[in-house]
Coordinates of C-alpha atoms in Angstrom, one line a residue:
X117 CA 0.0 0.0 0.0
X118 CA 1.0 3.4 -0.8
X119 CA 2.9 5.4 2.0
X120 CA 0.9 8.8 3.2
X121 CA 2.2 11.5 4.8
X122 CA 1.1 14.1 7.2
X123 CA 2.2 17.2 8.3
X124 CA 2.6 18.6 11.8
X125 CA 2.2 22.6 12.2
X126 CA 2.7 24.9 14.3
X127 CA 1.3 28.7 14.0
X128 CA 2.4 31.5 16.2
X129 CA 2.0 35.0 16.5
X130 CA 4.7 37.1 16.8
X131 CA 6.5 40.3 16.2
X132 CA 9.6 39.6 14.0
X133 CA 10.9 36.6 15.4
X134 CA 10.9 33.8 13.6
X135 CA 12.7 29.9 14.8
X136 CA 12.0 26.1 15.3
X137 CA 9.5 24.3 16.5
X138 CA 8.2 20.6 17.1
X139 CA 10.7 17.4 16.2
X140 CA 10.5 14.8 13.5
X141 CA 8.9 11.7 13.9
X142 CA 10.9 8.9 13.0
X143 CA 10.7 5.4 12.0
X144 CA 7.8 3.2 13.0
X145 CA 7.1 -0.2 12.7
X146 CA 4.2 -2.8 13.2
X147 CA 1.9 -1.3 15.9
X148 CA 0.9 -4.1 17.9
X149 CA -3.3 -4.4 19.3
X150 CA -4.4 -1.6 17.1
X151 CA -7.6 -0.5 16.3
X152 CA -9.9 3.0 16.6
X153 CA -9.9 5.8 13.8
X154 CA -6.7 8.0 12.5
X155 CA -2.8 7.1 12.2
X156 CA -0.2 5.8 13.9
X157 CA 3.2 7.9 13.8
X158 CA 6.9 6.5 14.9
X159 CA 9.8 8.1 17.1
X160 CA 7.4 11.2 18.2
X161 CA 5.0 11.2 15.5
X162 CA 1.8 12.1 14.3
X163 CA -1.6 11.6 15.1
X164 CA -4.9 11.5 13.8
X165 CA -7.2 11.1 16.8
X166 CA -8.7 7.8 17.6
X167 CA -11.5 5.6 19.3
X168 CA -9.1 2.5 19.3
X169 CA -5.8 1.8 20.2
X170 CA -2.8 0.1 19.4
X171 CA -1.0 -1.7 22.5
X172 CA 1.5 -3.3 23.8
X173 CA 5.5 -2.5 22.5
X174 CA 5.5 -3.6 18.7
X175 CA 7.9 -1.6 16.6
X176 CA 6.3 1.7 17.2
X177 CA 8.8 3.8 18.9
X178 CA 6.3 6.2 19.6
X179 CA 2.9 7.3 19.2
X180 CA -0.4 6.9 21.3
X181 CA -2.6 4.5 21.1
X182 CA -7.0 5.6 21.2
X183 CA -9.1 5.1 24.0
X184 CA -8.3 0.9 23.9
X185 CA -4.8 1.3 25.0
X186 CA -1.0 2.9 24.2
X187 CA 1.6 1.5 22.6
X188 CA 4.9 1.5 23.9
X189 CA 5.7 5.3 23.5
X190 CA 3.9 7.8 22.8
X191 CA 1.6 8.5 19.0
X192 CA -2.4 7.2 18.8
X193 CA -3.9 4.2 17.1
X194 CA -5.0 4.7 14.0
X195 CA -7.7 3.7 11.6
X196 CA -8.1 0.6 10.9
X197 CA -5.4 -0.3 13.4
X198 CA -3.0 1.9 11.1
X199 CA 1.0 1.4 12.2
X200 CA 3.6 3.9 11.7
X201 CA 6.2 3.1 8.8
X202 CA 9.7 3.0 9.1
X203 CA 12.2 0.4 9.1
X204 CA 10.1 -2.0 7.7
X205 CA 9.1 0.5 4.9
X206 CA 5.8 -0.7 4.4
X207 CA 1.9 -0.6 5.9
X208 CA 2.2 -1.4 9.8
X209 CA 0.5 -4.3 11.2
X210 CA -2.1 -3.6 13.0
X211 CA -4.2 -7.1 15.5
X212 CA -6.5 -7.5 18.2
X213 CA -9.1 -5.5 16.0
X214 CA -7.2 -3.7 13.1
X215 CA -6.6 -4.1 9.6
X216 CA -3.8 -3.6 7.3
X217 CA -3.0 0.6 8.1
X218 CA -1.5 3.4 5.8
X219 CA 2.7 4.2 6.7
X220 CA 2.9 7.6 7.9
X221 CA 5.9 10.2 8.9
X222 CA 5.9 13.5 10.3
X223 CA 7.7 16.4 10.5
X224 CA 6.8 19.7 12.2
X225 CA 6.4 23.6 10.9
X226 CA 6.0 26.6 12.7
X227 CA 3.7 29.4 11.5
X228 CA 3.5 32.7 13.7
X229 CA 2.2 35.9 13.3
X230 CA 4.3 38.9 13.9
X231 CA 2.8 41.5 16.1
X232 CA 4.0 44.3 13.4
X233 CA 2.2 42.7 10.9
X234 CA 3.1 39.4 9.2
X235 CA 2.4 35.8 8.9
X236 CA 5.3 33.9 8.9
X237 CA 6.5 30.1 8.3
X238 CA 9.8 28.2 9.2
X239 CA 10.5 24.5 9.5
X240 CA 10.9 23.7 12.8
X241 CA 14.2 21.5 12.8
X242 CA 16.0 23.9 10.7
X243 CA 14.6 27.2 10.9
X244 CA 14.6 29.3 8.1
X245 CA 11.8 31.6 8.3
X246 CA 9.8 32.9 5.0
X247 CA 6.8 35.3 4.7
X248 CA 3.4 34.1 4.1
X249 CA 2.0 37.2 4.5
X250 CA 3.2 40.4 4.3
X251 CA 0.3 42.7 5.6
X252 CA -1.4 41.1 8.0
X253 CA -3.0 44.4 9.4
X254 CA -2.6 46.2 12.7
X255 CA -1.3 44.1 15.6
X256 CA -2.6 40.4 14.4
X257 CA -3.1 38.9 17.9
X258 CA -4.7 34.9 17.7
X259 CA -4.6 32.4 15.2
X260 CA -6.5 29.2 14.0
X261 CA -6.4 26.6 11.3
X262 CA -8.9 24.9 9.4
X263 CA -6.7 22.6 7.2
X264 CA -9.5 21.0 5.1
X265 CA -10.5 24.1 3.4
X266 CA -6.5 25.2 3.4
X267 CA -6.8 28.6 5.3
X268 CA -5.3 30.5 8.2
X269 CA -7.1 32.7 10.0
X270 CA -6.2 35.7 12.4
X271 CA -7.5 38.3 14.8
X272 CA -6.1 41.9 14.4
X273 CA -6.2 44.3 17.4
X274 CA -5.7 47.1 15.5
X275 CA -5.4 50.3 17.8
X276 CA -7.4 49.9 20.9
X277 CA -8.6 53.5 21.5
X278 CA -9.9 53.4 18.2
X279 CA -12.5 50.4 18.3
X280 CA -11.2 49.1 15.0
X281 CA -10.5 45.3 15.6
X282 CA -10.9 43.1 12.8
X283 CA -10.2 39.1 11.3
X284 CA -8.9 38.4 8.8
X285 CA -8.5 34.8 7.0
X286 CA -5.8 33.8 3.5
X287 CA -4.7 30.7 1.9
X288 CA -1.8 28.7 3.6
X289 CA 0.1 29.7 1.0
X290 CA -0.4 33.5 1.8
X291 CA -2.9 33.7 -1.6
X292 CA -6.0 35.5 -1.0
X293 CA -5.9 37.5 1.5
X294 CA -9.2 38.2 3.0
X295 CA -11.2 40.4 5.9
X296 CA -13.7 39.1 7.3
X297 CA -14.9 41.4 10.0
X298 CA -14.0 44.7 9.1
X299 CA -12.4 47.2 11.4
X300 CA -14.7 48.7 13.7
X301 CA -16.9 44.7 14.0
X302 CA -15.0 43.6 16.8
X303 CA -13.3 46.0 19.3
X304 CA -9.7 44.6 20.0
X305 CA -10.0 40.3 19.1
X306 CA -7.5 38.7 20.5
X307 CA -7.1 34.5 20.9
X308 CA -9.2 32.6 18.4
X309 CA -10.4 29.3 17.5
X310 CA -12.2 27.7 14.8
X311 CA -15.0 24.8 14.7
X312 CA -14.9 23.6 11.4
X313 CA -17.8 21.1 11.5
X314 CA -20.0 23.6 12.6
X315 CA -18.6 26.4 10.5
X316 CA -17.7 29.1 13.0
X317 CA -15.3 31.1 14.7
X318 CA -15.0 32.3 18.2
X319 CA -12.9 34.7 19.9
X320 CA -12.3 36.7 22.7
X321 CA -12.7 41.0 22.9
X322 CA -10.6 42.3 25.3
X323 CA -11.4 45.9 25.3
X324 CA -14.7 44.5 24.0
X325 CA -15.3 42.9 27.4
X326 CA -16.8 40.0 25.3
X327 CA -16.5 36.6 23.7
X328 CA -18.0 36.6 20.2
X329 CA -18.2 33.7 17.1
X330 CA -19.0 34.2 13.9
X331 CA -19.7 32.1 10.7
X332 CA -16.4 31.3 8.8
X333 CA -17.0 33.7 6.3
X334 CA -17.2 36.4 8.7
X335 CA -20.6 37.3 8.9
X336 CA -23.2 36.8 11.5
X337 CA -20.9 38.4 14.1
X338 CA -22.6 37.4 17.5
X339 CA -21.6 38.2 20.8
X340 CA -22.0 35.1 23.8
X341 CA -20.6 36.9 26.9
X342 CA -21.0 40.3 27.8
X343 CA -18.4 40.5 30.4
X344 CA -19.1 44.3 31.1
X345 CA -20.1 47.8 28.8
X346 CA -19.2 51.3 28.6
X347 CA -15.8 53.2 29.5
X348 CA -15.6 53.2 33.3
X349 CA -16.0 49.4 33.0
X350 CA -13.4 49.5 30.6
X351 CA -10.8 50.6 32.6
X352 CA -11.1 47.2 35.1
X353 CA -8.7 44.8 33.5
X354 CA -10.6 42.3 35.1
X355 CA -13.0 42.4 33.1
X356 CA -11.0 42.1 29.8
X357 CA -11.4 38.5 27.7
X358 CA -8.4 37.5 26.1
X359 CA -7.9 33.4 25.9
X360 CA -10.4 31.2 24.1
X361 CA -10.5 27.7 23.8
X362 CA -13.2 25.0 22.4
X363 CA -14.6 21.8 23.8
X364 CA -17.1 21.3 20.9
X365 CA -17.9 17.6 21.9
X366 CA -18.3 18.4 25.3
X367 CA -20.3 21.8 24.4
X368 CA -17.9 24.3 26.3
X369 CA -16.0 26.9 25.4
X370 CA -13.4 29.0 27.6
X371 CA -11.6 31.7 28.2
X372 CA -9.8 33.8 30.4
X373 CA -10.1 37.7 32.0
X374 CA -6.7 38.8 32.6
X375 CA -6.5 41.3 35.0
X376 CA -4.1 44.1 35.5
X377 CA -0.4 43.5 35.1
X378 CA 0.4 40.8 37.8
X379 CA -2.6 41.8 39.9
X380 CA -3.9 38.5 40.7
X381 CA -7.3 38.9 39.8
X382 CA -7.3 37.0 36.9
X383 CA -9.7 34.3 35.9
X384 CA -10.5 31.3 33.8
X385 CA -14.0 30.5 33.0
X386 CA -16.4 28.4 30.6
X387 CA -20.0 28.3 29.7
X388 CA -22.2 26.3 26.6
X389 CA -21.6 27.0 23.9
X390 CA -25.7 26.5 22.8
X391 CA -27.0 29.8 25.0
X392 CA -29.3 28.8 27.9
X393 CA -33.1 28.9 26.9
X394 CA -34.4 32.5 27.2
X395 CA -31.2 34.1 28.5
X396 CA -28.8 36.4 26.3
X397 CA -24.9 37.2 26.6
X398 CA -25.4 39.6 29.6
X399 CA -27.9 37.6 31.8
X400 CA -26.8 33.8 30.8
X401 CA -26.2 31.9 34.2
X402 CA -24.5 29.2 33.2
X403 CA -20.6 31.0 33.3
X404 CA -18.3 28.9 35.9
X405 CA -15.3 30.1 36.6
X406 CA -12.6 27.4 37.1
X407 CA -10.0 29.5 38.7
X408 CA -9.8 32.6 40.0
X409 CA -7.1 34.5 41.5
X410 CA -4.5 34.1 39.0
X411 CA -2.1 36.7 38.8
X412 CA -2.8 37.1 34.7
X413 CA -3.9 34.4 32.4
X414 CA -3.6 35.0 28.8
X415 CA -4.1 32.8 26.0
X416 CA -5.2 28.9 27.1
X417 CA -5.2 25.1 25.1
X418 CA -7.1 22.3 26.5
X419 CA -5.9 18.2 26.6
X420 CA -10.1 17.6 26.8
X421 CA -8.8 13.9 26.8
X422 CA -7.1 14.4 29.7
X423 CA -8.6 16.8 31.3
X424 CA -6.4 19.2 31.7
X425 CA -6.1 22.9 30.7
X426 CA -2.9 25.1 30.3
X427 CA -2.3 28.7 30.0
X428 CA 0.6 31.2 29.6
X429 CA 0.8 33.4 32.5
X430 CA 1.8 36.7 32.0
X431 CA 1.9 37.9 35.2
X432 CA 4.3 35.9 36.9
X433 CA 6.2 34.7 33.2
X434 CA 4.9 31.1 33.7
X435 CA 3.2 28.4 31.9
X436 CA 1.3 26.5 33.2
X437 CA -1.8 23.6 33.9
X438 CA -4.3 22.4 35.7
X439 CA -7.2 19.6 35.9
X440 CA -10.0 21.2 34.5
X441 CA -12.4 20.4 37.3
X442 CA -12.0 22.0 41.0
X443 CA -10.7 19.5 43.2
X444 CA -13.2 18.4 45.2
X445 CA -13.4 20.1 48.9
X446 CA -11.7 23.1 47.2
X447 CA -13.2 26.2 45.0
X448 CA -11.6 28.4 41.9
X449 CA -10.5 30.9 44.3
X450 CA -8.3 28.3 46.5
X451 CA -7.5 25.5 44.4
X452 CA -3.8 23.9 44.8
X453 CA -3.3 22.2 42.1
X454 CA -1.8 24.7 39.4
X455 CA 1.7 23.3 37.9
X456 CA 3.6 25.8 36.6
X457 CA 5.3 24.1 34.3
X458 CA 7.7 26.5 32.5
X459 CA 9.4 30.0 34.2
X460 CA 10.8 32.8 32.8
X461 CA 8.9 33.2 30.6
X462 CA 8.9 37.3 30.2
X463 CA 5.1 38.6 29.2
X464 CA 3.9 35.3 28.5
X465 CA 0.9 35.1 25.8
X466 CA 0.5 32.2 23.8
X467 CA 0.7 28.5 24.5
X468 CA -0.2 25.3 22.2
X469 CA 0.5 21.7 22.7
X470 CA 1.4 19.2 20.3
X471 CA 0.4 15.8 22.4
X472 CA 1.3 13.2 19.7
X473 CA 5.1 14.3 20.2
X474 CA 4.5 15.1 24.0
X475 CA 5.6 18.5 23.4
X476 CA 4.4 22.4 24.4
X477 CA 5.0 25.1 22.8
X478 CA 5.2 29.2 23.8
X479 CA 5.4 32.4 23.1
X480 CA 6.1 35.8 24.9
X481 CA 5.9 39.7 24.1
X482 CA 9.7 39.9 25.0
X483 CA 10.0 37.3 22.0
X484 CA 10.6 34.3 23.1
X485 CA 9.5 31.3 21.1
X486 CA 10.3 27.4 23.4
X487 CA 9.1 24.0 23.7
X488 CA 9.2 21.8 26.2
X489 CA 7.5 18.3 27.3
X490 CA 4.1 18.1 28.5
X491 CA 5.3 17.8 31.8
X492 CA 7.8 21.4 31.3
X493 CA 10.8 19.2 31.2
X494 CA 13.3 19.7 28.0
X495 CA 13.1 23.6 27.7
X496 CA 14.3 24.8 24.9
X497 CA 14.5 28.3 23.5
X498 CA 13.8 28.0 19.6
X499 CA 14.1 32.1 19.0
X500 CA 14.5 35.2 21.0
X501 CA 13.6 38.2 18.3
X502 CA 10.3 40.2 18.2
X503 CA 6.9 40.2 20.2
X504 CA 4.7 37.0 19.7
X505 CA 1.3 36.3 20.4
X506 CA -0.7 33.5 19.9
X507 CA 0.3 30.0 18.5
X508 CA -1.7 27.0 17.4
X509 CA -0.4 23.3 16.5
X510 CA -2.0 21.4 13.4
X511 CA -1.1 18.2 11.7
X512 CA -0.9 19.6 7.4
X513 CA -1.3 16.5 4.7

């Protein structure tokens, strides 16, 4: 059978910097009690989520196996009980409930945004960074994929006294460049996500005091929360939305309110994303807030499968995660089980992980761009140039 091969990304936002990001997966093998949906990848690799799971050691020398079980270390069972290729140079094996699977490799890119005003590219084991796109607009802040359709999306601050946010959305290839929402439809968007099956886009309005989603083609702007209105309000950072994060299966989405500058008043919060019967963004009762007290969250990623949240902390220079729900006996306000995971980490604002290779990634207005392990081991600076924002990690065919 034919060897495939898929893609790991990474996009960032950031303001001239540009460096490496995620590793190589090497060779595979025969990926022993597979099973579930998606692919298997070697040494690190890829991953195409999964119901089923390969087991036990085979050849695999890494990957993850699906909800039946791992495999020896790391990557996730694949379709079909899919196995990685490598040495054997060929379809892996997948038993115990999987057929003959499709070889994959991987190998990772970074894509950023630069706070002055470019989308940018570089391979992530040797960086050599390239434009994508030139003007990008005033200050681009967040970032999402949808990699079917082939486009990039971004939010654009613009100039915050001047209520003239907008998105914007171009080809991966930096063709056809598009706005969305013009300036002026969103006040000052800053993390974003998209939900591809059900054709929108959401994002938080800091200045805004809002989260808002659209429809992929920008219209049908809609706001969900209405944190707070009018100037006075304004002026309380603590009521400014900045991360956003999706749990479409579960029906959540997140976010956090920063705060002022290390003032530990920041929170992190989720509601449904279907609006309670009856209520509206400013009266909906079903916001909780999972922590509070932080000293000032900023963008957020979620590991929904095992429940666990991170966030880049800009307040402290931290990143960091948590268990989604509040320990029982405990509330958001004193909760003890934050692991801060990476420090110094100066103005941190974005944060993505790429689980498949056991990896995080970050970003920081003082222009830093690292990695480490899930767990904050293996830091590594990749670049130190620029102001970066926001930073996503996708899997390209």
């Amino acid at each position: 059978m034919a060897a495939s091969r898929r893609i790991a990304v990474v996009f960032w936002l950031v303001a001239g910097g540009c460096g490496g990001g995620g590793g190589e997966g090497g060779t595979g093998g025969a990926a022993a009690a597979g099973g579930g949906a998606g692919d298997v990848a070697g040494a690190g690799g890829g991953i195409a989520g999964g119901a089923g799971g390969g087991g036990g050691g085979g050849m695999n020398a890494g990957g993850r196996g699906g909800a039946a079980g791992t495999n020896a270390a790391g990557g996730r069972g694949g379709a079909a009980g899919r196995g990685a290729a490598g040495s054997s140079g060929a379809a892996g094996r997948g038993s115990a409930g999987g057929g003959a699977g499709t070889a994959i490799a991987s190998a990772a890119t970074i894509f950023y945004l630069d706070v002055a005003g470019r989308v940018m590219t570089a391979d992530a084991e040797n960086p050599s960074p390239r434009v994508v796109v030139a003007s990008a607009g005033q200050g681009p802040d967040g970032i999402a994929i949808d990699v079917a359709a082939g486009h990039v999306f971004w939010t654009g601050m613009g100039s915050p006294s001047a209520d003239d946010g907008f998105v914007m959305r171009a080809n991966l290839d930096g063709s056809n460049v598009t706005t969305l929402v013009a300036a002026g439809g969103t006040y000052t968007p800053k993390q974003m996500r998209v939900d591809v099956a059900g054709g929108k886009l959401y994002w938080s309005d800091r200045e805004g005091m809002k989260i808002q989603r659209a429809n992929v083609d920008g219209s049908n702007v809609e706001t969900l929360v209405t944190v707070a209105t009018g100037a006075t309000a304004r002026m309380d950072a603590s009521n400014w939305c900045v991360g956003m994060a999706l749990d479409t299966a579960g029906g959540w989405f997140y976010w956090t309110q920063k705060g002022g500058d290390n003032a530990g008043v920041g929170s992190i919060r989720r509601a449904h994303i279907v609006m309670p019967a009856g209520q509206t963004s400013t009266n909906r009762t079903d916001i909780e807030v999972l922590f509070a007290g932080l000293p000032e969250p900023i963008d957020i990623e979620l590991d929904v499968e095992a429940g666990l949240i991170y966030w880049a902390d800009r307040g402290d220079d931290t990143i960091n995660r948590a268990p989604i729900a509040i320990p029982t006996g405990q509330t958001s306000a004193n909760r003890t089980d934050r692991q801060i995971l990476v420090r110094s980490v100066g103005e941190a604002i974005g944060v993505a992980i790429d689980k498949p290779r056991g990896r995080l990634y970050y970003t920081s207005a003082e222009g830093q761009l690292g990695r480490a392990n899930l767990d904050g081991t293996g830091k590594q600076e990749l670049t130190g140039a620029g102001a970066l924002t926001g930073i996503v990690v996708v899997n390209l065919r």
